[in-house]
Tab-separated table of C-alpha atoms and ligand atoms in Angstrom:
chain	number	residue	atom	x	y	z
A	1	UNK	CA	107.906	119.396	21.425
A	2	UNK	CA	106.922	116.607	18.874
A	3	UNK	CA	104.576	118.793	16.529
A	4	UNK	CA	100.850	118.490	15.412
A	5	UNK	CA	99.955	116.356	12.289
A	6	UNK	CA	97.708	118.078	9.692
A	7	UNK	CA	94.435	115.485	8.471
A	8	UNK	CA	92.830	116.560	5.332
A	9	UNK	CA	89.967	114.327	5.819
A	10	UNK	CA	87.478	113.639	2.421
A	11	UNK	CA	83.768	114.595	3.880
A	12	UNK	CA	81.492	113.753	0.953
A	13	UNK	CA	79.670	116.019	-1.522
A	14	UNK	CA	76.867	116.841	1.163
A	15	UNK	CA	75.684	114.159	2.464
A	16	UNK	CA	77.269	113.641	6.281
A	17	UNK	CA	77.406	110.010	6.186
A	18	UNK	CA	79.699	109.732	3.016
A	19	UNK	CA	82.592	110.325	5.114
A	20	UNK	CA	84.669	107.050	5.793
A	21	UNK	CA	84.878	105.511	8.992
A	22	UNK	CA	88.415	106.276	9.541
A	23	UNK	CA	87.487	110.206	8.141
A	24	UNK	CA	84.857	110.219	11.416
A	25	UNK	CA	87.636	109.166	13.722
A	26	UNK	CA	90.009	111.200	12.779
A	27	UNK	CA	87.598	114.107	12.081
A	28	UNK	CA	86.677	113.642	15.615
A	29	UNK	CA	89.673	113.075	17.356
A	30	UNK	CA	91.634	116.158	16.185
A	31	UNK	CA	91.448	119.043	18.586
A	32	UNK	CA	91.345	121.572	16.225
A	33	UNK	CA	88.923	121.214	13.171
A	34	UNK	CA	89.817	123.565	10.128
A	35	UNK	CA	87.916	123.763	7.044
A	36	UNK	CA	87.254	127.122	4.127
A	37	UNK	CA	85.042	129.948	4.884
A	38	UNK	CA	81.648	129.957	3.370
A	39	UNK	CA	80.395	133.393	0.927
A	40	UNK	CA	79.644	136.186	3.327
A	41	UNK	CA	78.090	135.477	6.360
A	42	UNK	CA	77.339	132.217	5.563
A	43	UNK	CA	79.377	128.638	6.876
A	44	UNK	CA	81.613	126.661	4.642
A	45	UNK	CA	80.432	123.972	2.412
A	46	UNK	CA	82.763	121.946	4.200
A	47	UNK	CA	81.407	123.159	7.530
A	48	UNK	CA	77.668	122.356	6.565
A	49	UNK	CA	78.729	119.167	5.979
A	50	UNK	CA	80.522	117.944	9.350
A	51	UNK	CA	78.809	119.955	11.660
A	52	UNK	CA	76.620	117.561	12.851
A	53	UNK	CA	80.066	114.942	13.902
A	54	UNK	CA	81.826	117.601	15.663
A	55	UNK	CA	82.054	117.587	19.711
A	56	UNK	CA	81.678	120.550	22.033
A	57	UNK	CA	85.099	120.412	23.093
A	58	UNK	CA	86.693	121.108	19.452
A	59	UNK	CA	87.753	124.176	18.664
A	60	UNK	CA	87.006	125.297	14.784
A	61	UNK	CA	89.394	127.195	12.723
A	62	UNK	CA	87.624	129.217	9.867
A	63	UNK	CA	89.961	129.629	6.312
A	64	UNK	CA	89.869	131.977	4.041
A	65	UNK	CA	90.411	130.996	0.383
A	66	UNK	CA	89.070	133.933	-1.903
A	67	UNK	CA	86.799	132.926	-4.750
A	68	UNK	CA	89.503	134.720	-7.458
A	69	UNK	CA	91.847	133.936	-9.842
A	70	UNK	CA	94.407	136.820	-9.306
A	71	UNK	CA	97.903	134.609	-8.426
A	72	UNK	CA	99.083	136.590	-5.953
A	73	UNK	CA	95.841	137.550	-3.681
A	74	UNK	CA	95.622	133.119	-3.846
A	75	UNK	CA	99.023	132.719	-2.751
A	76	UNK	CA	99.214	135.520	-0.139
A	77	UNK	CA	95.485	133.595	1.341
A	78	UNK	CA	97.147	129.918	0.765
A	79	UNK	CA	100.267	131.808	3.267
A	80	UNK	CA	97.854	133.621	5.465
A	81	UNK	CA	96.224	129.692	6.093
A	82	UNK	CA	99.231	128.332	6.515
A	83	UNK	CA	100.432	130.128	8.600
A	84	UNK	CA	97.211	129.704	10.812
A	85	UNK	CA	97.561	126.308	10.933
A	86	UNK	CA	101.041	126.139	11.546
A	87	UNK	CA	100.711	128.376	14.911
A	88	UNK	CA	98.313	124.710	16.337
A	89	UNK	CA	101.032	122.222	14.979
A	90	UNK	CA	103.604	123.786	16.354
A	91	UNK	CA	102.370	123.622	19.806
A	92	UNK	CA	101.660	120.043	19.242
A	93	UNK	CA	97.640	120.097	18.042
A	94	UNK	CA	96.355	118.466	15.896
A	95	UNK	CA	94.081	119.944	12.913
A	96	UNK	CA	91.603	117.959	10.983
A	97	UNK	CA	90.636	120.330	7.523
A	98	UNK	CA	87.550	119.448	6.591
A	99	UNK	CA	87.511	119.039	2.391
A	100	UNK	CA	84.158	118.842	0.222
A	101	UNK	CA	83.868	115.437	-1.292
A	102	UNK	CA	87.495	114.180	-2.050
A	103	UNK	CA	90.641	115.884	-0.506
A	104	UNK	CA	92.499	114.967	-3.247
A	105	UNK	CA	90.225	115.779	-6.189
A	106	UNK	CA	90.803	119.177	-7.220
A	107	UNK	CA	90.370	120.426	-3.609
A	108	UNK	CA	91.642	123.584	-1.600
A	109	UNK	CA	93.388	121.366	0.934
A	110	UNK	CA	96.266	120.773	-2.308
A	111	UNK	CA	97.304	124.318	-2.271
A	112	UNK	CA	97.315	124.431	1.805
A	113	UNK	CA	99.531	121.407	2.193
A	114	UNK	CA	101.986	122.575	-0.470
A	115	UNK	CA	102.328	126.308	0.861
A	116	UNK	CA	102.803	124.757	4.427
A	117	UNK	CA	105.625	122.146	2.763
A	118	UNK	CA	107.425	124.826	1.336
A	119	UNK	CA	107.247	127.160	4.353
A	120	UNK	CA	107.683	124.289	7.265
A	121	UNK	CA	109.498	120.763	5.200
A	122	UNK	CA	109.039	119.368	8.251
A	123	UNK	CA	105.749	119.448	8.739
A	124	UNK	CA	103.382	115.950	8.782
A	125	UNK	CA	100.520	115.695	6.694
A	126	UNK	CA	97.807	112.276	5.820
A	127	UNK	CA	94.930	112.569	3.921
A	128	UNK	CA	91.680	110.188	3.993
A	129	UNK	CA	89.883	109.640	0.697
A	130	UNK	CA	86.420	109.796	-0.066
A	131	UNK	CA	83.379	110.647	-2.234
A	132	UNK	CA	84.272	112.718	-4.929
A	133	UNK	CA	81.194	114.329	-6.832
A	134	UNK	CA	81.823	112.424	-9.956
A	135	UNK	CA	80.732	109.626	-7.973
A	136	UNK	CA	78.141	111.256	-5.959
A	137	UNK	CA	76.011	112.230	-9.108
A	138	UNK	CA	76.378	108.732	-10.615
A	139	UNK	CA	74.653	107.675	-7.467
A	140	UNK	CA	71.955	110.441	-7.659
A	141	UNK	CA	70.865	109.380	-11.091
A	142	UNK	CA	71.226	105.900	-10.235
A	143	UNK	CA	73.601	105.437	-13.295
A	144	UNK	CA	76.536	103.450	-13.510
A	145	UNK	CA	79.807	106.276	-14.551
A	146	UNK	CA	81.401	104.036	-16.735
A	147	UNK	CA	81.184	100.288	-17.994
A	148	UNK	CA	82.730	98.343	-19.962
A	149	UNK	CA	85.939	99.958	-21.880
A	150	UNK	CA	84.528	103.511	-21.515
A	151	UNK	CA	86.995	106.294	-21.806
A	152	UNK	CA	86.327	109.030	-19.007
A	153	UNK	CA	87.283	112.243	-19.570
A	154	UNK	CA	86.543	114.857	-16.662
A	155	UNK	CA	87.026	118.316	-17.157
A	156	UNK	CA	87.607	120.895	-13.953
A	157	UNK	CA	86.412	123.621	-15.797
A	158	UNK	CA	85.850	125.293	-19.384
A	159	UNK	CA	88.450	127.465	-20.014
A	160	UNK	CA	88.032	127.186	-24.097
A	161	UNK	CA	84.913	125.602	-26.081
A	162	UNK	CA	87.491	123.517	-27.620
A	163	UNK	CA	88.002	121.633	-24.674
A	164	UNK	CA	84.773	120.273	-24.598
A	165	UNK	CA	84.976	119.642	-28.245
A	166	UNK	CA	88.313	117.443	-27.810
A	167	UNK	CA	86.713	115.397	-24.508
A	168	UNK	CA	83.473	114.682	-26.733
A	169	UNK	CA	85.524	113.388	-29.258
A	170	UNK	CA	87.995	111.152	-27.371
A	171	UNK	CA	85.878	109.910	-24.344
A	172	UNK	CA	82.021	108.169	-24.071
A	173	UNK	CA	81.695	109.623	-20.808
A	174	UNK	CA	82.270	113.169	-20.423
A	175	UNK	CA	81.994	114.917	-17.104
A	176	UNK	CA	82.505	118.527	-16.570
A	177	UNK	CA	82.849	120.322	-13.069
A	178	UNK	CA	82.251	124.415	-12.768
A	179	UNK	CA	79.770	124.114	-15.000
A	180	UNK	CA	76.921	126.940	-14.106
A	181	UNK	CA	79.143	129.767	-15.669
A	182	UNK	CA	79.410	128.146	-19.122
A	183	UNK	CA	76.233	126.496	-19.346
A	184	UNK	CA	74.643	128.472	-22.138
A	185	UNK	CA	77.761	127.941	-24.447
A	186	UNK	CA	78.063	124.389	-22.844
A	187	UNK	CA	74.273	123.662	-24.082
A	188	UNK	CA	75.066	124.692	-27.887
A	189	UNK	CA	77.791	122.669	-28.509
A	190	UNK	CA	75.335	119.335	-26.530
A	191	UNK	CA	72.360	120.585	-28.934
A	192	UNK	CA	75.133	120.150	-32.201
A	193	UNK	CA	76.174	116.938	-31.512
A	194	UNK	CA	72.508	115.674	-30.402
A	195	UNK	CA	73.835	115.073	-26.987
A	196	UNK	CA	71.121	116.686	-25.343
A	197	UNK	CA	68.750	113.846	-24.473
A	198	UNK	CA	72.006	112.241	-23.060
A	199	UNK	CA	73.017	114.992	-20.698
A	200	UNK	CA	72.954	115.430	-17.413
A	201	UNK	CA	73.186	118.088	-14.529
A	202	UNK	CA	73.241	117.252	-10.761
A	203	UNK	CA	72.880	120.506	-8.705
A	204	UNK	CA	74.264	120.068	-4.948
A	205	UNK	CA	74.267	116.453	-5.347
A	206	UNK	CA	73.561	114.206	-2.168
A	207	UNK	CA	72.886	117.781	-0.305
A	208	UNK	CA	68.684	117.750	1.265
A	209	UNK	CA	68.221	120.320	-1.719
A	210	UNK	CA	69.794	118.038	-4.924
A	211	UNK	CA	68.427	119.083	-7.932
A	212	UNK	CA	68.539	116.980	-11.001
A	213	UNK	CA	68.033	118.105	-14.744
A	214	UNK	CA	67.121	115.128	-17.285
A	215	UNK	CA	67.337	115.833	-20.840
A	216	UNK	CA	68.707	119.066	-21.383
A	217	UNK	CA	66.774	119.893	-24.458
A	218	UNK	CA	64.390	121.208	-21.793
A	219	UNK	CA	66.547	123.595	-20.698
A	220	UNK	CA	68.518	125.791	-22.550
A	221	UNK	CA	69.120	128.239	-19.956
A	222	UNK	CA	69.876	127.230	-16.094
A	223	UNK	CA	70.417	129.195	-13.111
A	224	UNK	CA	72.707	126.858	-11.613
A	225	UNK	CA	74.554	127.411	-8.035
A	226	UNK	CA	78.529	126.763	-8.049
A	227	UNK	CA	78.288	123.248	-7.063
A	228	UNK	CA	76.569	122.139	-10.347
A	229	UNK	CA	78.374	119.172	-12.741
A	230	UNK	CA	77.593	118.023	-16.013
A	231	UNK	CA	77.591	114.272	-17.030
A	232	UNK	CA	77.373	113.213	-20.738
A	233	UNK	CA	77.463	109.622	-21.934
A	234	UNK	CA	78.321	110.143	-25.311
A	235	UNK	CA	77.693	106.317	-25.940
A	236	UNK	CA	75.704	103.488	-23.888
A	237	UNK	CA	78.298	101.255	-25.324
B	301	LIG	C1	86.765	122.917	-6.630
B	301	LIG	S1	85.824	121.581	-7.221
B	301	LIG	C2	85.808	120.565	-5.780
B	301	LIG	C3	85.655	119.111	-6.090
B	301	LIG	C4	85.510	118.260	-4.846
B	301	LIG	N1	86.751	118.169	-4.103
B	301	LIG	C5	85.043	116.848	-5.194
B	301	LIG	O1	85.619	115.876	-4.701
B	301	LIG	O2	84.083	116.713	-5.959
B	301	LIG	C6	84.205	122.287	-7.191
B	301	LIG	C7	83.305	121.706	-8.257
B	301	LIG	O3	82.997	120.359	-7.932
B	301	LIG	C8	81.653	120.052	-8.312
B	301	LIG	N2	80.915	119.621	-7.108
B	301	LIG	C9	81.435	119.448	-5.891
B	301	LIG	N3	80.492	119.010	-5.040
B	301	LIG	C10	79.344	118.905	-5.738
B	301	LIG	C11	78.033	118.497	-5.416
B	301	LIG	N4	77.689	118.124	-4.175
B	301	LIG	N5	77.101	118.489	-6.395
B	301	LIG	C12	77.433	118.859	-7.658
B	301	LIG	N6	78.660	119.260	-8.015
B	301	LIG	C13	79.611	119.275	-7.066
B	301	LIG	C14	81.053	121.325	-8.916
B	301	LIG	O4	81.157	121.240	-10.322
B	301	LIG	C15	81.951	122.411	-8.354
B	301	LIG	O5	81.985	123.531	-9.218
């Protein structure tokens, strides 16, 4: 039997129309449509997004990626999916996984493909691009990202202060994802360098509920939800 192909299709950062044309029609064509399981009870990011594209006669396959950083309960969820998916392809299905913004910008569909490379080399795999939130929050605060010879650093996370320290120093545009756990120290090192009034943070960006924060000096402290991001320009120039 010839086996299944596995689609991780871009879907936007919240919006359902920033998916691309050829996301939709292979979104909708797939039999199966996968995507990662929301916090409790609740649906998927992911899920939120495309529900309103999905037919009646798909069947949806729910994945569970723990929020954690321990290696091995990541790797022993990344087989657990796998696996999951495998059991469609191999009878010849289809899946469609459904990835927040871009599939191929820091996204959960990575480790998935990988772990089902390594397990099954012969498995097929395409990916559609899309919107990744970089770009989404440019759009929400009607800014350009970059222009002109402007360095871009982006930054998936703060692991050390330095880090920010180094990308403020090399780049004019600074962008920094995971950002509602750091914010407070995040906010200290902006007020030092005077960035404040030239900072940025888009809360669920292109979702009905986007929040945007202007000039930070405002706002030293933030409850912010995961999907937060921080833009600096460093220089208009
Ligand atoms: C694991 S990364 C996923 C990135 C995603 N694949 C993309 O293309 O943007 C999660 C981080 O992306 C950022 N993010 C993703 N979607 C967002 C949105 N709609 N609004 C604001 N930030 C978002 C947040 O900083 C969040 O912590």
């Amino acid at each position: 039997m010839q086996l299944g192909i596995l689609y991780g299709i871009s879907v936007g950062t919240g919006d359902p129309e920033l998916i691309t044309l050829k996301g939709l029609r292979w979104l909708q064509q797939c039999p199966i449509v996968a995507f990662p399981a929301g916090l409790g009870d609740r649906p998927g990011i992911a899920q939120q997004i495309i529900t309103t594209w999905l037919k009646p006669q798909q069947t949806t396959l729910t994945l569970n990626f723990p929020y954690v950083q321990d290696e091995s309960i990541l790797v022993s969820a990344w087989q657990q999916a796998a696996q999951q998916v495998w059991d469609y392809l191999k009878q010849g299905q289809d899946i469609a996984f459904a990835c927040e913004g871009d599939v191929s910008f820091y996204s959960t569909f990575t480790y998935l493909a990988q772990t089902l490379q390594e397990l099954h080399p012969e498995v097929i795999i395409k990916t559609v691009p899309g919107v990744c939130s970089p770009m989404a929050i440019a759009s929400a605060l009607q800014i350009p990202l970059t222009i002109r010879s402007q360095r871009l650093a982006i930054l998936p996370a703060l692991y050390t202060i330095n880090e920010l320290e180094t990308a403020l120093d090399w780049a004019e545009v600074v962008v920094l994802l995971k950002v509602s756990s750091v914010y407070q120290q995040v906010w200290q090192i902006l007020h030092q360098r005077k960035l404040l009034a030239h900072s940025w943070i888009v809360e669920k960006a292109t979702f009905p509920e986007q929040k945007i924060y202007r000039n930070l000096a405002r706002y030293p402290r933030l409850q912010l939800s995961y999907f937060s991001l921080l833009l600096v320009k460093a220089s208009d120039i």
